[in-house]
CSV table of C-alpha atoms in Angstrom, one decimal:
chain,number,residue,atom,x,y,z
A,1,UNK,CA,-19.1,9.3,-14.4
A,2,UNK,CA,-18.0,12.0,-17.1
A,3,UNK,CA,-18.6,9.7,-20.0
A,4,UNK,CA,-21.7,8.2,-18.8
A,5,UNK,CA,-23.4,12.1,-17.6
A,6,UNK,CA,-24.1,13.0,-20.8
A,7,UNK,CA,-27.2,11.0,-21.4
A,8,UNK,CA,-28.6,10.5,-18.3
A,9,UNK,CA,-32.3,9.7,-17.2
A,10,UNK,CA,-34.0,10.9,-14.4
A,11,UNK,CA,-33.4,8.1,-12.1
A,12,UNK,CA,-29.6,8.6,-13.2
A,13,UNK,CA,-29.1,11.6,-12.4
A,14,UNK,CA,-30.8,10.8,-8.9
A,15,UNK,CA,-28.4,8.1,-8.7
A,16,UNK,CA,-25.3,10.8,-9.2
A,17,UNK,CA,-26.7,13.2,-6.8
A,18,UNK,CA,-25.8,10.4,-4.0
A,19,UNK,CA,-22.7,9.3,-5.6
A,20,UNK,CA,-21.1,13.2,-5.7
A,21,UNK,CA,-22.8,13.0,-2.1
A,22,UNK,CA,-20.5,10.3,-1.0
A,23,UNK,CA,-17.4,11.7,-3.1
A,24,UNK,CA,-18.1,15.0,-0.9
A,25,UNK,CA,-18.4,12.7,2.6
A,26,UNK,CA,-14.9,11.2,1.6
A,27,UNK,CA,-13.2,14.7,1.5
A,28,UNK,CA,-14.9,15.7,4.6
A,29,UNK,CA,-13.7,12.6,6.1
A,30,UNK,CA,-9.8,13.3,5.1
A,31,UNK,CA,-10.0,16.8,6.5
A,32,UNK,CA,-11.7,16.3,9.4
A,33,UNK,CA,-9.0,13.5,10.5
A,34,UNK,CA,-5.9,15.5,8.7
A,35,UNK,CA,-6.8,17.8,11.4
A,36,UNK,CA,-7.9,15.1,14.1
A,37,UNK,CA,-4.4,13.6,14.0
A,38,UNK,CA,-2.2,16.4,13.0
A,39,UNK,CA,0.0,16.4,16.6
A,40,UNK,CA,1.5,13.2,15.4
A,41,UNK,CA,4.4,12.8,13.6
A,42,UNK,CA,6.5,9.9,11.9
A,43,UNK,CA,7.5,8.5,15.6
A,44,UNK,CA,3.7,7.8,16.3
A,45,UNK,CA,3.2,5.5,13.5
A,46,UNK,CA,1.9,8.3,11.4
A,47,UNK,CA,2.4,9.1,8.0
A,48,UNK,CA,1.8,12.7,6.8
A,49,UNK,CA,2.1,12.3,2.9
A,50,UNK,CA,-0.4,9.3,3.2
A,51,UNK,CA,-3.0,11.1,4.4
A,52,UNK,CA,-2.2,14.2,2.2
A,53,UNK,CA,-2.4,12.0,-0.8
A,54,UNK,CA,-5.9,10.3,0.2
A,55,UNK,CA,-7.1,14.1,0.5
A,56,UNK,CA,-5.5,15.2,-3.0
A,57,UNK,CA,-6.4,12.4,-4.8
A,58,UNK,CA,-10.3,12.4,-3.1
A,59,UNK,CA,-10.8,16.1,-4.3
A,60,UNK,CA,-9.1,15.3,-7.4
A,61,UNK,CA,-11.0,12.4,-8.9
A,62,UNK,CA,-13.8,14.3,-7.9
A,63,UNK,CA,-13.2,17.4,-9.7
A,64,UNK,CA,-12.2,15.3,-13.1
A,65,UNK,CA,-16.1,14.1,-13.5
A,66,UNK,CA,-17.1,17.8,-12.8
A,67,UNK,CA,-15.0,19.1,-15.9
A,68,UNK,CA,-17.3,21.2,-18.8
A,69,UNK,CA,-20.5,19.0,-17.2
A,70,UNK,CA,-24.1,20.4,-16.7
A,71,UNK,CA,-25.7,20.0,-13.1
A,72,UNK,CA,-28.6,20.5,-11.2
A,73,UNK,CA,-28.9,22.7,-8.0
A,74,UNK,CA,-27.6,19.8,-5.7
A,75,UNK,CA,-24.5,19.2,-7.2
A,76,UNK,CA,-24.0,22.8,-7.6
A,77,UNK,CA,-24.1,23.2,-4.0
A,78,UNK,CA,-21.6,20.3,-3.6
A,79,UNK,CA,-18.9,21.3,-6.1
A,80,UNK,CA,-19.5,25.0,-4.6
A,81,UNK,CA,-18.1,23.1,-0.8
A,82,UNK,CA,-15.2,21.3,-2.5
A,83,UNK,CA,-14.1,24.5,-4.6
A,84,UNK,CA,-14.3,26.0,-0.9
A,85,UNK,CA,-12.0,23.5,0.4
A,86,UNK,CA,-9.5,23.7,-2.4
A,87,UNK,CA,-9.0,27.5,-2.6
A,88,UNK,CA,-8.4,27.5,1.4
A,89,UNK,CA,-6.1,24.1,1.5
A,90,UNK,CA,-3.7,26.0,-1.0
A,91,UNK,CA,-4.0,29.3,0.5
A,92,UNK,CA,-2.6,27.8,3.8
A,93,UNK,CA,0.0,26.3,1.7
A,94,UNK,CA,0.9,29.6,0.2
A,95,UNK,CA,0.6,31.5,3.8
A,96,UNK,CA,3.2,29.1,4.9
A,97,UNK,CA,5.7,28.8,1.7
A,98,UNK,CA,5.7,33.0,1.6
A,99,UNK,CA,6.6,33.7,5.8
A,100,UNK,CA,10.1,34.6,5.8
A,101,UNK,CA,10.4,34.3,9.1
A,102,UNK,CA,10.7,30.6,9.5
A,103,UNK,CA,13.2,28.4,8.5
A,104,UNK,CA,13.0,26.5,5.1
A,105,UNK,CA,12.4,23.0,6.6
A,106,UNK,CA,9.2,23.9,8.4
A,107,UNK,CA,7.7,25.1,5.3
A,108,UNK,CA,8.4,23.0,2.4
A,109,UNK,CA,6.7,19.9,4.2
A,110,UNK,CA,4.2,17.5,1.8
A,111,UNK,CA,1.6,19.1,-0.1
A,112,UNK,CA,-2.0,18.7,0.6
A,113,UNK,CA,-4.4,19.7,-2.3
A,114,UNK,CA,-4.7,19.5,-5.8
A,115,UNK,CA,-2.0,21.1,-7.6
A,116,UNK,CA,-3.4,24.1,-9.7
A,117,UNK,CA,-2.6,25.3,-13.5
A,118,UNK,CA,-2.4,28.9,-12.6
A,119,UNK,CA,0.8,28.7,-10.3
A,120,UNK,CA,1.6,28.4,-6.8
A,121,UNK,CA,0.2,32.1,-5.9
A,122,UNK,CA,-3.1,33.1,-4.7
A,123,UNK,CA,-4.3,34.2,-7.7
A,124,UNK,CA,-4.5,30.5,-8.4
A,125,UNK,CA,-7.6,29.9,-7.0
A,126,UNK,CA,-9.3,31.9,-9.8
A,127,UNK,CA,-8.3,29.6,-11.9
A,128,UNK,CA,-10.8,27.1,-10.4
A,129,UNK,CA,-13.7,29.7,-11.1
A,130,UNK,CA,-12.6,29.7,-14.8
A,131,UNK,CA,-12.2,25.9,-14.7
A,132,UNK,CA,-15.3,24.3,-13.4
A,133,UNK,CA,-17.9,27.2,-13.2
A,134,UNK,CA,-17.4,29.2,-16.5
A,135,UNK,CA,-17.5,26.1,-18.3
A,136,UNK,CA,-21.4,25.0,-16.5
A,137,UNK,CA,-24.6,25.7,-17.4
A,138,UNK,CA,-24.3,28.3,-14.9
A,139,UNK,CA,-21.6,30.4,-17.2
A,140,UNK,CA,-24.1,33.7,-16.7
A,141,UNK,CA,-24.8,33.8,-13.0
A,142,UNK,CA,-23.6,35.7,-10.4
A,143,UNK,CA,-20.6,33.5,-8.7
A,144,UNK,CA,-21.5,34.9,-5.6
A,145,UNK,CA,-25.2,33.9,-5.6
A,146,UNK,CA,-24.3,30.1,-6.9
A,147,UNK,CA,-21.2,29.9,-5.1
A,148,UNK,CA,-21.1,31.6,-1.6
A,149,UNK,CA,-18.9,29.4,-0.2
A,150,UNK,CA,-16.1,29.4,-2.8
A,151,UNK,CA,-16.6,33.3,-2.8
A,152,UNK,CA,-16.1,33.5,1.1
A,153,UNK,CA,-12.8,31.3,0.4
A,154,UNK,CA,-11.8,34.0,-2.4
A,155,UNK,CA,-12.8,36.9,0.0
A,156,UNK,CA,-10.2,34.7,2.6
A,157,UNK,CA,-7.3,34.8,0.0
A,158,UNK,CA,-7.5,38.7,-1.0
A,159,UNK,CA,-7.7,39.2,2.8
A,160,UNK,CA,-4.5,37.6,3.2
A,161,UNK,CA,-2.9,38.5,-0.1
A,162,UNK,CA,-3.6,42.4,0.3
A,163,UNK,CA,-2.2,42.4,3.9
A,164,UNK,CA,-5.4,42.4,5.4
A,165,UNK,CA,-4.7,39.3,8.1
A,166,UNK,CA,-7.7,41.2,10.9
A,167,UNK,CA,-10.7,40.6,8.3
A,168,UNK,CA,-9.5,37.2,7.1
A,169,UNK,CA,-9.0,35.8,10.8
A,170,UNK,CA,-13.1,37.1,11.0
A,171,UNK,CA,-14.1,35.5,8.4
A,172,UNK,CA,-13.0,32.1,9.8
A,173,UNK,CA,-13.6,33.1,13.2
A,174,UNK,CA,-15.9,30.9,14.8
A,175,UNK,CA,-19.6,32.7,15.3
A,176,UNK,CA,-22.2,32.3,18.1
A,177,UNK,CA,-23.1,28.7,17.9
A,178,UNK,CA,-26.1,26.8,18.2
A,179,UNK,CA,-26.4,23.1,20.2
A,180,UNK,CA,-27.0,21.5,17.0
A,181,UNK,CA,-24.5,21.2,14.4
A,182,UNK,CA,-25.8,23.1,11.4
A,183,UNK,CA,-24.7,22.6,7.7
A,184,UNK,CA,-23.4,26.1,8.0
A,185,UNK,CA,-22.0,25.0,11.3
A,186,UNK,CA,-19.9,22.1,9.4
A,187,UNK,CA,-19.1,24.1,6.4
A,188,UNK,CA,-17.3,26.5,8.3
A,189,UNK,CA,-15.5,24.2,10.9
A,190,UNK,CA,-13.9,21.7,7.9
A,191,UNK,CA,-13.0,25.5,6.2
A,192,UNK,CA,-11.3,26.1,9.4
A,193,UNK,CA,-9.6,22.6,9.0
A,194,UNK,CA,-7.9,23.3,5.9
A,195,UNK,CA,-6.4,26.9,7.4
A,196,UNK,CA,-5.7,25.6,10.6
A,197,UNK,CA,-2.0,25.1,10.0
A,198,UNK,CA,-1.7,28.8,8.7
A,199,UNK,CA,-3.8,30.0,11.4
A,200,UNK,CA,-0.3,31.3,14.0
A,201,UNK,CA,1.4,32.3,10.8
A,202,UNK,CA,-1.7,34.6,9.7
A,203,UNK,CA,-1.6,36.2,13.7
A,204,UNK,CA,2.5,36.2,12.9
A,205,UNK,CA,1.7,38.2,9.9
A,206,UNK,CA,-1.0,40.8,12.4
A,207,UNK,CA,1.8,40.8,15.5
A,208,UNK,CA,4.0,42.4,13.0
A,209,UNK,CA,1.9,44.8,11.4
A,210,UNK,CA,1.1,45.5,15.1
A,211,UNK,CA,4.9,46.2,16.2
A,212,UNK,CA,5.0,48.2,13.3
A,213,UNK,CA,2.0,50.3,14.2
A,214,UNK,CA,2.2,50.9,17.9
A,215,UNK,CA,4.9,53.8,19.6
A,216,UNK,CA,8.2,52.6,20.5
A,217,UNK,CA,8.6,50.6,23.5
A,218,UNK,CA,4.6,50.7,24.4
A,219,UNK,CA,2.4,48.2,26.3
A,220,UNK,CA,-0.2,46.8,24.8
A,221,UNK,CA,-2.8,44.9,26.9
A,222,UNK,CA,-2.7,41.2,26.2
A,223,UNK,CA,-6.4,41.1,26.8
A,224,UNK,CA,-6.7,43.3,24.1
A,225,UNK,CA,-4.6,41.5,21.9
A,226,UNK,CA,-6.1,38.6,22.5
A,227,UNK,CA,-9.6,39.9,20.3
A,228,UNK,CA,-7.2,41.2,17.6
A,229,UNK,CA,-5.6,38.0,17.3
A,230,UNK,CA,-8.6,36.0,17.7
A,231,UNK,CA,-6.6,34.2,20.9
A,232,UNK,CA,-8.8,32.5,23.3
A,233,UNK,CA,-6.9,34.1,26.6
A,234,UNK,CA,-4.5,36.8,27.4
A,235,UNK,CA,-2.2,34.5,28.2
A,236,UNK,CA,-2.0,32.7,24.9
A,237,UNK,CA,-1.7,35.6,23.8
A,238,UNK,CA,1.7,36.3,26.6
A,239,UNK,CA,3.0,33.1,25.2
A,240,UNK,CA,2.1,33.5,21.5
A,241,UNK,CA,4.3,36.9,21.7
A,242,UNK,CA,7.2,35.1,23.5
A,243,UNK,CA,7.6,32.5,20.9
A,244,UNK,CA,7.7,35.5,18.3
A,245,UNK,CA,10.7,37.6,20.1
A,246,UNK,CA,8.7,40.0,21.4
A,247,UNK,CA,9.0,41.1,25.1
A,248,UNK,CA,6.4,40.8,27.5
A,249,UNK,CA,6.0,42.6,31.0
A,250,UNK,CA,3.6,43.0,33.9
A,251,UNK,CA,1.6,46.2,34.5
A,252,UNK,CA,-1.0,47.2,37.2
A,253,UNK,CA,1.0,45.5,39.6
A,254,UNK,CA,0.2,42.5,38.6
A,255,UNK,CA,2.3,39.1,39.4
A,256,UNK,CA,1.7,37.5,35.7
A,257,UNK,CA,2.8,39.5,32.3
A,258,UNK,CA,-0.4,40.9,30.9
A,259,UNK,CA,1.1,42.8,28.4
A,260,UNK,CA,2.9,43.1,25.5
A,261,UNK,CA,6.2,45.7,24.6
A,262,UNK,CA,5.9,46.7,20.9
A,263,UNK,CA,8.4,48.0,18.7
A,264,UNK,CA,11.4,46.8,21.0
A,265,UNK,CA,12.2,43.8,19.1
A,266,UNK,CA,11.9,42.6,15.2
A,267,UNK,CA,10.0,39.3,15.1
A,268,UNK,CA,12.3,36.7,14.8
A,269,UNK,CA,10.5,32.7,15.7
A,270,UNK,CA,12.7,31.1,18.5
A,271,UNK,CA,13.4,27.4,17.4
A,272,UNK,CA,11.6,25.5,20.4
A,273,UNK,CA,8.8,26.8,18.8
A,274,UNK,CA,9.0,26.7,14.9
A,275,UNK,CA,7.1,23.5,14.8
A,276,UNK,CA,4.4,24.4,17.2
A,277,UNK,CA,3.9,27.2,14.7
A,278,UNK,CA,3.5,25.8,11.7
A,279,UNK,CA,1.9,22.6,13.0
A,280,UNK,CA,-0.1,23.9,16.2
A,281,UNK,CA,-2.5,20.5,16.4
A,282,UNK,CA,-4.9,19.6,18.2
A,283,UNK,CA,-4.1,23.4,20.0
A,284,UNK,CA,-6.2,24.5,17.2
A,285,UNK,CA,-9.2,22.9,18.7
A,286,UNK,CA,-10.6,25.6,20.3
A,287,UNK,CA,-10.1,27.9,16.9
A,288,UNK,CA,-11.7,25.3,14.6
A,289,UNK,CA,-14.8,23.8,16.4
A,290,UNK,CA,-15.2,26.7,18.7
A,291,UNK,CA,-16.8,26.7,22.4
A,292,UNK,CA,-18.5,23.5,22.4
A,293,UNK,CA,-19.3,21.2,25.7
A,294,UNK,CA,-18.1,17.7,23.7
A,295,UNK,CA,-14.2,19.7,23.3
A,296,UNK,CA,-13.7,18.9,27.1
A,297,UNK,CA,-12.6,15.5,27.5
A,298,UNK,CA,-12.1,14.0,31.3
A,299,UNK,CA,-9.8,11.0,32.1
A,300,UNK,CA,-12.1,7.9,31.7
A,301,UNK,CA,-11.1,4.6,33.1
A,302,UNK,CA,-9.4,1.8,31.0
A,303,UNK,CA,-11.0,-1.1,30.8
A,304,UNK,CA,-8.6,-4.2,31.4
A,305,UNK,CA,-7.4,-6.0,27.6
A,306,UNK,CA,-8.1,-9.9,28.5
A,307,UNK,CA,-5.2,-10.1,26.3
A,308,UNK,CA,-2.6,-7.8,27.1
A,309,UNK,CA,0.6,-8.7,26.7
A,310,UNK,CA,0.4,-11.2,24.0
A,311,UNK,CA,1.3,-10.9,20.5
A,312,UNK,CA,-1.1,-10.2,17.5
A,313,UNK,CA,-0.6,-13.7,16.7
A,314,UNK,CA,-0.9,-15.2,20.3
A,315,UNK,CA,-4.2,-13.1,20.3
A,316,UNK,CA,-5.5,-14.8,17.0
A,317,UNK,CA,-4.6,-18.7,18.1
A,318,UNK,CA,-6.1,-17.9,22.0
A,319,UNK,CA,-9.1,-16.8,20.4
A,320,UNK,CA,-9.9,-19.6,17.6
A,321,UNK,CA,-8.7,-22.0,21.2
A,322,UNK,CA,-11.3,-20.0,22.7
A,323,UNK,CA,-14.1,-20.3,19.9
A,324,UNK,CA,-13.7,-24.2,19.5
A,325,UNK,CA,-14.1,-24.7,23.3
A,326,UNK,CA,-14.8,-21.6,25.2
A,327,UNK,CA,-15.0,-23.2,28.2
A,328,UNK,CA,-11.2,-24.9,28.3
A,329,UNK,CA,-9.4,-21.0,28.8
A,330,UNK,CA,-9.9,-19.1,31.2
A,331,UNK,CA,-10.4,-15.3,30.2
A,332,UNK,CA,-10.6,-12.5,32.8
A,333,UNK,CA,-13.1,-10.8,31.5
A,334,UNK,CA,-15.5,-10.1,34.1
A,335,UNK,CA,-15.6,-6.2,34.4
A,336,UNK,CA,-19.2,-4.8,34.2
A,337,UNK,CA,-19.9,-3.2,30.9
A,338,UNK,CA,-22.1,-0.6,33.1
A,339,UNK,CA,-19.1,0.7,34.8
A,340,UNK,CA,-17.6,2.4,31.6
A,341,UNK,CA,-18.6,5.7,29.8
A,342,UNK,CA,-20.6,5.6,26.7
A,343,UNK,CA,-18.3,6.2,23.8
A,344,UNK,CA,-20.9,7.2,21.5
A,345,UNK,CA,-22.2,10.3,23.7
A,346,UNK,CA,-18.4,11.4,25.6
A,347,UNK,CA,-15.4,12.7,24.6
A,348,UNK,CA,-12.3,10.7,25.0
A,349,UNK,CA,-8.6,9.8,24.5
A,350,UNK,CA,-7.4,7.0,23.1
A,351,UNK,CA,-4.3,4.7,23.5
A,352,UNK,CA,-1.7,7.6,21.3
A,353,UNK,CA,-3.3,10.6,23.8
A,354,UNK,CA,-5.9,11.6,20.8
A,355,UNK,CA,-8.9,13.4,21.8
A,356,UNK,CA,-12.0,11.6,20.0
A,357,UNK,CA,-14.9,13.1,19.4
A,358,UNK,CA,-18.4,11.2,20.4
A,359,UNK,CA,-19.5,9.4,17.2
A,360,UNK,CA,-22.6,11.5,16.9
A,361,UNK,CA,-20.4,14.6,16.2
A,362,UNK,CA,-18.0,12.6,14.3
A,363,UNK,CA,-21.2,11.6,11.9
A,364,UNK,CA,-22.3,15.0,11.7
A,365,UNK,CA,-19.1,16.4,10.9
A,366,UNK,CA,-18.9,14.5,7.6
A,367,UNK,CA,-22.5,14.2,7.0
């Protein structure tokens, strides 16, 4: 691509429109299902690193062919998505290497995202600006006109870096949504993808500041905390606090705790729940795609495997038996098709307990 985009025709450059189209589908693709599968571990047949590598090496090869290239206003849009994705991707990974607070074998886990030339600090990310939009036809514009999206992710970053954990968590807070999901719509949700892993260590970095702020031993309403943390209830909330050391107690004689006692305890992460902090999964949901009917997923029945029980091989020679003579085995297969959900339109689990998305959303999620 980068030696051929130098003499291009018309119809070629059409022709790369698409193909930095599919490149941008691909790293959809790998973020959307790093995040989709991201409560499994090893034990569940699941790589990390592999899946970390497909997305570094998707946004890299796709980044190489943008290097000290001209583009039109399509393109432009799709390298200002990926730059997006980058920046955030390695701001989660600093959020997580800087917190103090959590032991060294929780945070040094695979790397996921291009490695940059300017360091492993925030300031990074500006390195991207200098690398692949300087260097464009674009040199004299206004970043923030050309590149919103990237500029929203460097907005994200100062946030963060300055101390400011409130303002960041609204940027990436999920908005007012509409039934359809827009461009905007995905944008932010795969943005909220990469962070999602930082996401409790961000509100870890707010609880603090919080304990710091508020009078010795004082309650603070969980309710309340729960729109300063961007928690969906006040009892997350209850149980976010517990996991951090702080104590919790129960006030307007009420049964449950509802509040939270600050500046009685230094926040100090209690092992049970070190991993649940800096890998929440599929907890996350809620966070990242927001208040949306296809989150919901109800039990669906399991429709009976004809052959269960037999091994992949068994399988293979009992269907070729089956193909040359279909009417020498007998196959129970006689369940009514009718009597199972649509997978295309409902929400469901599958065999390892994943929640799948209907393949309409799944389609519009990547594009």
């Amino acid at each position: 691509l980068t030696s051929l985009s130098g003499s291009m025709s018309e119809t070629d450059v059409y022709s790369l429109d698409i193909v930095r189209e599919m490149q941008l589908k691909i790293i959809r693709y790998h973020i959307l299902t790093r995040h989709l599968l991201s409560g499994l571990d090893a034990k569940d047949r699941y790589e990390w690193k592999f899946v970390d590598t497909a997305l570094t090496t998707a946004m890299t090869c796709f980044l190489e062919t943008y290097r000290n290239q001209k583009w039109n206003k399509v393109q432009s849009n799709i390298l200002d998505e990926v730059l997006s994705y980058v920046s955030l991707l390695h701001v989660a990974a600093v959020v997580k290497r800087n917190e103090l607070a959590l032991a060294h074998t929780y945070t040094m886990g695979p790397r996921c995202g291009i490695a940059l030339e300017d360091g492993e600090g925030f300031s990074a990310i500006l390195g991207l600006f200098r690398k692949y939009v300087i260097n464009s036809s674009d040199r004299l514009k206004v970043c923030g006109d050309l590149y919103p999206k990237y500029t929203l992710a460097l907005k994200i970053a100062v946030c963060i870096d300055t101390g400011d954990f409130f303002s960041a968590l609204k940027y990436l807070n999920p908005r007012k949504q509409s039934a359809v999901i827009s461009e905007e719509d995905r944008w932010m949700i795969l943005s909220r993808c990469c962070m999602a892993q930082a996401i409790p260590i961000i509100r870890m970095g707010l609880v603090r500041r919080y304990n710091k702020s508020f009078g010795k031993q004082e309650t603070v309403s969980s309710e309340d905390l729960s729109r300063l943390l961007h928690l969906p209830s006040p009892s997350i909330v209850v149980e976010f606090c517990n996991s951090l050391g702080l104590p919790t107690c129960a006030t307007n004689d009420e049964v449950q705790h509802n509040s939270v006692v600050m500046k009685a305890a230094p926040i100090s992460v209690k092992e049970e729940y070190m991993k649940s902090i800096t890998n929440p999964g599929r907890s996350m949901d809620q966070f990242v795609f927001g208040d949306r009917e296809w989150l919901s997923c109800d039990a669906l029945p399991r429709k009976k495997d004809p052959y269960e029980g037999l091994s992949s091989l068994q399988r293979a020679m009992l269907k070729l038996k089956i193909q040359e003579d279909p009417n020498e085995i007998d196959i129970d297969d006689d369940d009514d098709d009718d009597d199972y959900p649509n997978n295309d339109v409902l929400t469901r689990k599958d065999e390892d307990e994943i929640i799948i998305f209907p393949e309409q959303v799944l389609q519009r999620l990547i594009g």
